[in-house]
Coordinates of C-alpha atoms and ligand atoms in Angstrom, one line a residue:
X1 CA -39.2 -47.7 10.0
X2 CA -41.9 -45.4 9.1
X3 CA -41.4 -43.3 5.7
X4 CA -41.9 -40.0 7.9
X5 CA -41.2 -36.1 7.2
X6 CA -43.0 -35.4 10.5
X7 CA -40.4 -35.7 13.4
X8 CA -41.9 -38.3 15.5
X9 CA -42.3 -36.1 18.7
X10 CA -44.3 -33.5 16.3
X11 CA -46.7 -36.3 15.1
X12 CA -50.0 -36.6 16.3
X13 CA -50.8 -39.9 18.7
X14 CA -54.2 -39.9 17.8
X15 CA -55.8 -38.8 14.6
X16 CA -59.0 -38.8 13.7
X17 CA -61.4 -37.8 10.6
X18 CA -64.8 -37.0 9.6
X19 CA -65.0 -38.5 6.1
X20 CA -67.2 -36.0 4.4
X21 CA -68.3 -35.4 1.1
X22 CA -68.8 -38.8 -0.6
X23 CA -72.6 -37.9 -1.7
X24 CA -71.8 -34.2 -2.7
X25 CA -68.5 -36.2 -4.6
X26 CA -71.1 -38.2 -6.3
X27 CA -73.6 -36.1 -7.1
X28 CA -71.2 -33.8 -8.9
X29 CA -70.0 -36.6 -11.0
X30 CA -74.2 -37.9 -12.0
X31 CA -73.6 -40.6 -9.8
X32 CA -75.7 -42.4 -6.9
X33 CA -74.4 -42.0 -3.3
X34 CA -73.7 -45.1 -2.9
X35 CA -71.3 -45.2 -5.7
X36 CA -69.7 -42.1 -3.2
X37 CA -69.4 -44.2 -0.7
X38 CA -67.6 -47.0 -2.6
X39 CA -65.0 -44.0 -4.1
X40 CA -64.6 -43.3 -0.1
X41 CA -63.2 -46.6 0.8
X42 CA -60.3 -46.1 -1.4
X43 CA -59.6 -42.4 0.0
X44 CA -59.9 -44.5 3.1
X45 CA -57.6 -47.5 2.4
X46 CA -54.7 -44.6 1.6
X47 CA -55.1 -42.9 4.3
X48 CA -55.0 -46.1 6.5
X49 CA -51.7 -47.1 4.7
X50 CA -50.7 -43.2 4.8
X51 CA -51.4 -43.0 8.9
X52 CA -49.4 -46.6 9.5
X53 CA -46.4 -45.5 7.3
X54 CA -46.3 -42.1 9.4
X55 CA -46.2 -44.1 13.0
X56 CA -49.4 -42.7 14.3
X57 CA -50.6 -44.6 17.6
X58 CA -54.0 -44.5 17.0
X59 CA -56.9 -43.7 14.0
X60 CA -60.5 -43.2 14.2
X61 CA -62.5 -42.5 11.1
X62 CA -66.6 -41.7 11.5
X63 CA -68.1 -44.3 9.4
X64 CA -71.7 -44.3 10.2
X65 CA -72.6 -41.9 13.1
X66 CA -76.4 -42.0 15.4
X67 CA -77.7 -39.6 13.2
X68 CA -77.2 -41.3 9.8
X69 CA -79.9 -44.2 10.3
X70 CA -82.2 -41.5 9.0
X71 CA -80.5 -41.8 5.9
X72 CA -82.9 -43.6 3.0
X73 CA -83.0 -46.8 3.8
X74 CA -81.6 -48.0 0.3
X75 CA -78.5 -45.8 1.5
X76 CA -78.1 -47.2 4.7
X77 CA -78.3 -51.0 3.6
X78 CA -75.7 -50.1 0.6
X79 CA -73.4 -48.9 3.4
X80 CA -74.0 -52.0 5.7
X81 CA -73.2 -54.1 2.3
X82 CA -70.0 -52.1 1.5
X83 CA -68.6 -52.4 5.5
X84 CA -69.2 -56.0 5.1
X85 CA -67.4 -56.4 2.1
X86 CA -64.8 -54.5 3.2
X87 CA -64.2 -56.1 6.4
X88 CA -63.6 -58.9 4.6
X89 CA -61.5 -57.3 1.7
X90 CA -59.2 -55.6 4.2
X91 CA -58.5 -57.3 6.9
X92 CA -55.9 -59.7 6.0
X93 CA -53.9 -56.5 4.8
X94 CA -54.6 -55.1 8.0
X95 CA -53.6 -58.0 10.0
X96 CA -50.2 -58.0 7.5
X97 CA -49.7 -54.8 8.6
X98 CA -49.9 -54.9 12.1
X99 CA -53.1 -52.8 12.6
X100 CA -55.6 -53.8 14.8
X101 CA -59.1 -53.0 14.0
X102 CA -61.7 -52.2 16.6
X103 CA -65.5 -50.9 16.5
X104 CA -66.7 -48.0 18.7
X105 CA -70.7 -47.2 18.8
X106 CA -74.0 -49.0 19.3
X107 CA -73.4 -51.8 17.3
X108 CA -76.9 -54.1 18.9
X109 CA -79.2 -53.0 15.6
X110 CA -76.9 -53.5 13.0
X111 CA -77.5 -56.4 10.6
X112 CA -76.3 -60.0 12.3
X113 CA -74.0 -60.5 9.2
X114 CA -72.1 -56.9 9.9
X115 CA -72.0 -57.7 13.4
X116 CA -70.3 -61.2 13.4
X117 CA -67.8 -59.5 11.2
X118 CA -66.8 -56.9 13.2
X119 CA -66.0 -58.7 15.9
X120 CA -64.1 -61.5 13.9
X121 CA -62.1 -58.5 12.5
X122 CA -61.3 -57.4 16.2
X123 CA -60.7 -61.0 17.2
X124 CA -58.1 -61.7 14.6
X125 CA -56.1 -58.4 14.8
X126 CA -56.3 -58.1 18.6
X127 CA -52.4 -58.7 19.5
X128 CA -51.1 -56.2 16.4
X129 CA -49.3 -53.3 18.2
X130 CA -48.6 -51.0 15.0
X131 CA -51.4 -49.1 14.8
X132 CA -54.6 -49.4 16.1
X133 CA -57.2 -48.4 13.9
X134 CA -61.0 -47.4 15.3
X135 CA -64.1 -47.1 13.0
X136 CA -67.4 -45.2 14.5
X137 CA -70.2 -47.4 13.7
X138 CA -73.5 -46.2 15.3
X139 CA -71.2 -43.7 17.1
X140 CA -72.3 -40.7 18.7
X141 CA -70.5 -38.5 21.0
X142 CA -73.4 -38.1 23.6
X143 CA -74.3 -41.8 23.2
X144 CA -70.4 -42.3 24.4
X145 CA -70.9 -39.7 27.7
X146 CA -74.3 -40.8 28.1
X147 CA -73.8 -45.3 28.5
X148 CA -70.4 -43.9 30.4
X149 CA -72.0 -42.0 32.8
X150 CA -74.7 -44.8 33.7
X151 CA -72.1 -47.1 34.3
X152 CA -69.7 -44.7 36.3
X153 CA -72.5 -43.7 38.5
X154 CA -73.6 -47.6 38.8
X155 CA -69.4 -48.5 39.7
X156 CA -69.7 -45.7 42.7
X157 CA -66.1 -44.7 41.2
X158 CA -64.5 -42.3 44.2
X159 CA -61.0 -42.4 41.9
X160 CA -59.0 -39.3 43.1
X161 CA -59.0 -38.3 39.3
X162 CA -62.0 -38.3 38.5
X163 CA -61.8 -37.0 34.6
X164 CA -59.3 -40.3 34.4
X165 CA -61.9 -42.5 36.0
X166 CA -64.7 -41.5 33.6
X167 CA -62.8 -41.9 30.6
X168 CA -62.3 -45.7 31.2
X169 CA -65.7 -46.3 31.2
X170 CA -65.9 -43.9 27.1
X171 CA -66.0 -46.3 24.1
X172 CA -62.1 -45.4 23.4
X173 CA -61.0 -46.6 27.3
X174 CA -57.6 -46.8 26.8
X175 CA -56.6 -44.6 23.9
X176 CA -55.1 -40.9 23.8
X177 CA -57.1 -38.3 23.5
X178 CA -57.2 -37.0 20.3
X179 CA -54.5 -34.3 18.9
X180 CA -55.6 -33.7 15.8
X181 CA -59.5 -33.9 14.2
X182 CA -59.4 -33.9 10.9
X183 CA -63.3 -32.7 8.6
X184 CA -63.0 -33.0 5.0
X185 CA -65.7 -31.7 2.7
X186 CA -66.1 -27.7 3.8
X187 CA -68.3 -28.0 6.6
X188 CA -67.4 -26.6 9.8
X189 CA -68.4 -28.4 12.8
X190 CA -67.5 -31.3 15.1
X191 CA -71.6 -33.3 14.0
X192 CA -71.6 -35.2 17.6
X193 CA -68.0 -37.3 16.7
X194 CA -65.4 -37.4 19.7
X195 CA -66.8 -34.8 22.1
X196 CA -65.6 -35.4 25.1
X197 CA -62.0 -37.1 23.4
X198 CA -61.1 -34.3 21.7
X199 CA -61.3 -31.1 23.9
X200 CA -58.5 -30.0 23.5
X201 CA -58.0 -31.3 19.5
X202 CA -56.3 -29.3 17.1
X203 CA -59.0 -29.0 14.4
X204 CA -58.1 -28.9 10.8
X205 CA -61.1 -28.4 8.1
X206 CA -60.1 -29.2 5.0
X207 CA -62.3 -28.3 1.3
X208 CA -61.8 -31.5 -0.6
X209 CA -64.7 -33.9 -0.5
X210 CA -63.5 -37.5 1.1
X211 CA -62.9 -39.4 -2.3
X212 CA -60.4 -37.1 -3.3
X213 CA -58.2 -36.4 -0.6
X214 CA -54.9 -37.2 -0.9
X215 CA -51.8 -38.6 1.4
X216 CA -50.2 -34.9 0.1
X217 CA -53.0 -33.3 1.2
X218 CA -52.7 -35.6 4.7
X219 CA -48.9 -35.1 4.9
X220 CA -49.9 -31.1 5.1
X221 CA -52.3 -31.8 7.7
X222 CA -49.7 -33.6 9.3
X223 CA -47.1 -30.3 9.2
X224 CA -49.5 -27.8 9.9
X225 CA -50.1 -30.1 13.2
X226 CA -46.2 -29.8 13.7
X227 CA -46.9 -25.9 13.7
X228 CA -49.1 -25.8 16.4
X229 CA -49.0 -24.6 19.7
X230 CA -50.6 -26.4 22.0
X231 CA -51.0 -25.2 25.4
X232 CA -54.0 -27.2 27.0
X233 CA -55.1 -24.0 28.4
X234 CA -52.1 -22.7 30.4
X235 CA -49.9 -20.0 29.3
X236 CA -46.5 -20.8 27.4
X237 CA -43.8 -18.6 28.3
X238 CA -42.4 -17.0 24.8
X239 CA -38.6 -17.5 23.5
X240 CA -37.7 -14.0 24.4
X241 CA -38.6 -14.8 28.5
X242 CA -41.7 -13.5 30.0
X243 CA -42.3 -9.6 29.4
X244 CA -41.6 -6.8 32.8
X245 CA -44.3 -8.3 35.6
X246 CA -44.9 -11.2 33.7
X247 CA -45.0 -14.3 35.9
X248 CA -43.0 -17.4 33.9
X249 CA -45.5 -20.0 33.8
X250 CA -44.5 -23.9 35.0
Ligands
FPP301 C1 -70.1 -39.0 4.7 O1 -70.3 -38.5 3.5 C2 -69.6 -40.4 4.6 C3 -70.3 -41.5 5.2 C4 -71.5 -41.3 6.0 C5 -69.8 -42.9 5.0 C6 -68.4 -43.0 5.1 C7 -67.9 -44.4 4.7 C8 -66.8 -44.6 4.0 C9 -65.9 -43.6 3.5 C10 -66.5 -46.0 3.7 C11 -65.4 -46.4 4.7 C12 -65.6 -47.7 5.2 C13 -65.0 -48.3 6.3 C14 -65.2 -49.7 6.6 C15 -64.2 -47.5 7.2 P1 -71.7 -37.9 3.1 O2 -72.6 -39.0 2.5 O3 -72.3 -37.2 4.3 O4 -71.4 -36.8 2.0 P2 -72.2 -35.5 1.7 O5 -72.0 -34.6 2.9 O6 -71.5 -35.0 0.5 O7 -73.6 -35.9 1.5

């Protein structure tokens, strides 16, 4: 039974986050990056417990995206080293908690080490059905349209919906879209994550740098979500009925 304050038809099915602000949280404290990221993976292990508790479907958190490999190369093996070890740190938590762990991205030039352990992680949480947690490795959103669209155009799909069609061949085949896109860390802008997944997102930027977010802070992302109006571009007749030669919408 999930600790909730979010009515469960109000709750987001699938979140995800851009985990910003781990060097910026370093660098303000005198300390290396790396030491940012490592502060980051316990912001992250909350907000892994803080998503399960809640009952949300699905997470995706931006790890490592295309564009980071031109990060110093001291910084990009650190991060390698810290996914390894926590890969192995987490997962039997994970698997305890009935949250299965899958990789999206172009995992081919990662170390062999990281590799093998991403898809032992997959293999050994494959039947949990609590939550299903996604980390971006390698991701990029046009690297996700892009290898889809090669092999829809090579499958000759003729599916009468064709938006459906494509989106089984995207790295997250099988998932919601997502509802709400969480950015921590003040900046403004989507940086090439779920492009295509999260048209119609709810987008919620939020100041704190990644280390020091909190499951308060998440719980109010969670209520301002419960606020929102979607309407997936149609138009949402209001409570008082539709004003004089208004037509109601469907
Ligand atoms: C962005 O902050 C953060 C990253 C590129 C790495 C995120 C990784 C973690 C939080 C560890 C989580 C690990 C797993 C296995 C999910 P930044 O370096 O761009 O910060 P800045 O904008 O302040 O420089």
């Amino acid at each position: 039974m999930p600790v909730s304050s979010t009515p469960s038809e109000a709750l987001p099915a699938h979140v995800a986050i851009i985990m910003d602000g781990n060097g910026r949280w370093a660098e303000a404290r005198g300390l290396t990056r790396s030491e940012g990221h490592r502060a980051g993976l316990e912001a992250t292990r909350q907000a892994v417990r803080f998503f399960a508790e809640q009952g949300v479907d699905t997470l995706t958190l931006f790890a490592f995206s295309s564009e980071n490999w031109s990060r110093p190369r001291d910084e990009v093996e650190a991060l390698f080293e810290l996914f390894v070890s926590a890969i192995e740190a987490e997962l039997p938590e994970l698997v305890e908690r009935g949250i299965a762990l899958t990789f999206i991205g172009d995992r081919a030039s990662f170390p062999q080490d990281l590799q093998a352990r991403m898809t032992e992680a997959e293999q050994a949480s494959a039947r949990n059905e609590r939550m299903r947690l996604v980390v971006a490795l390698g991701y990029g959103g046009r690297w996700d349209i892009l290898q889809a669209a090669r092999r829809w155009v090579a499958g000759g799909d003729e599916a009468p919906d064709p938006e459906a069609s494509f989106s089984g061949y995207l790295s997250t085949a099988g998932l919601p879209d997502v509802d709400l896109l969480i950015r921590t860390g003040g900046e403004r802008r989507i940086s090439n994550f779920l492009l295509w997944q999260s048209a119609y997102a709810e987008l919620l930027f939020i100041e704190t740098f990644w280390p020091d977010v909190s499951t308060a802070e998440l719980q109010e992302g969670l209520s301002w979500y419960a606020r929102r109006q979607r309407r997936f571009g149609r138009v949402i007749a209001s409570a008082a009925g539709p004003e004089p030669g208004e037509v109601p919408s469907a």
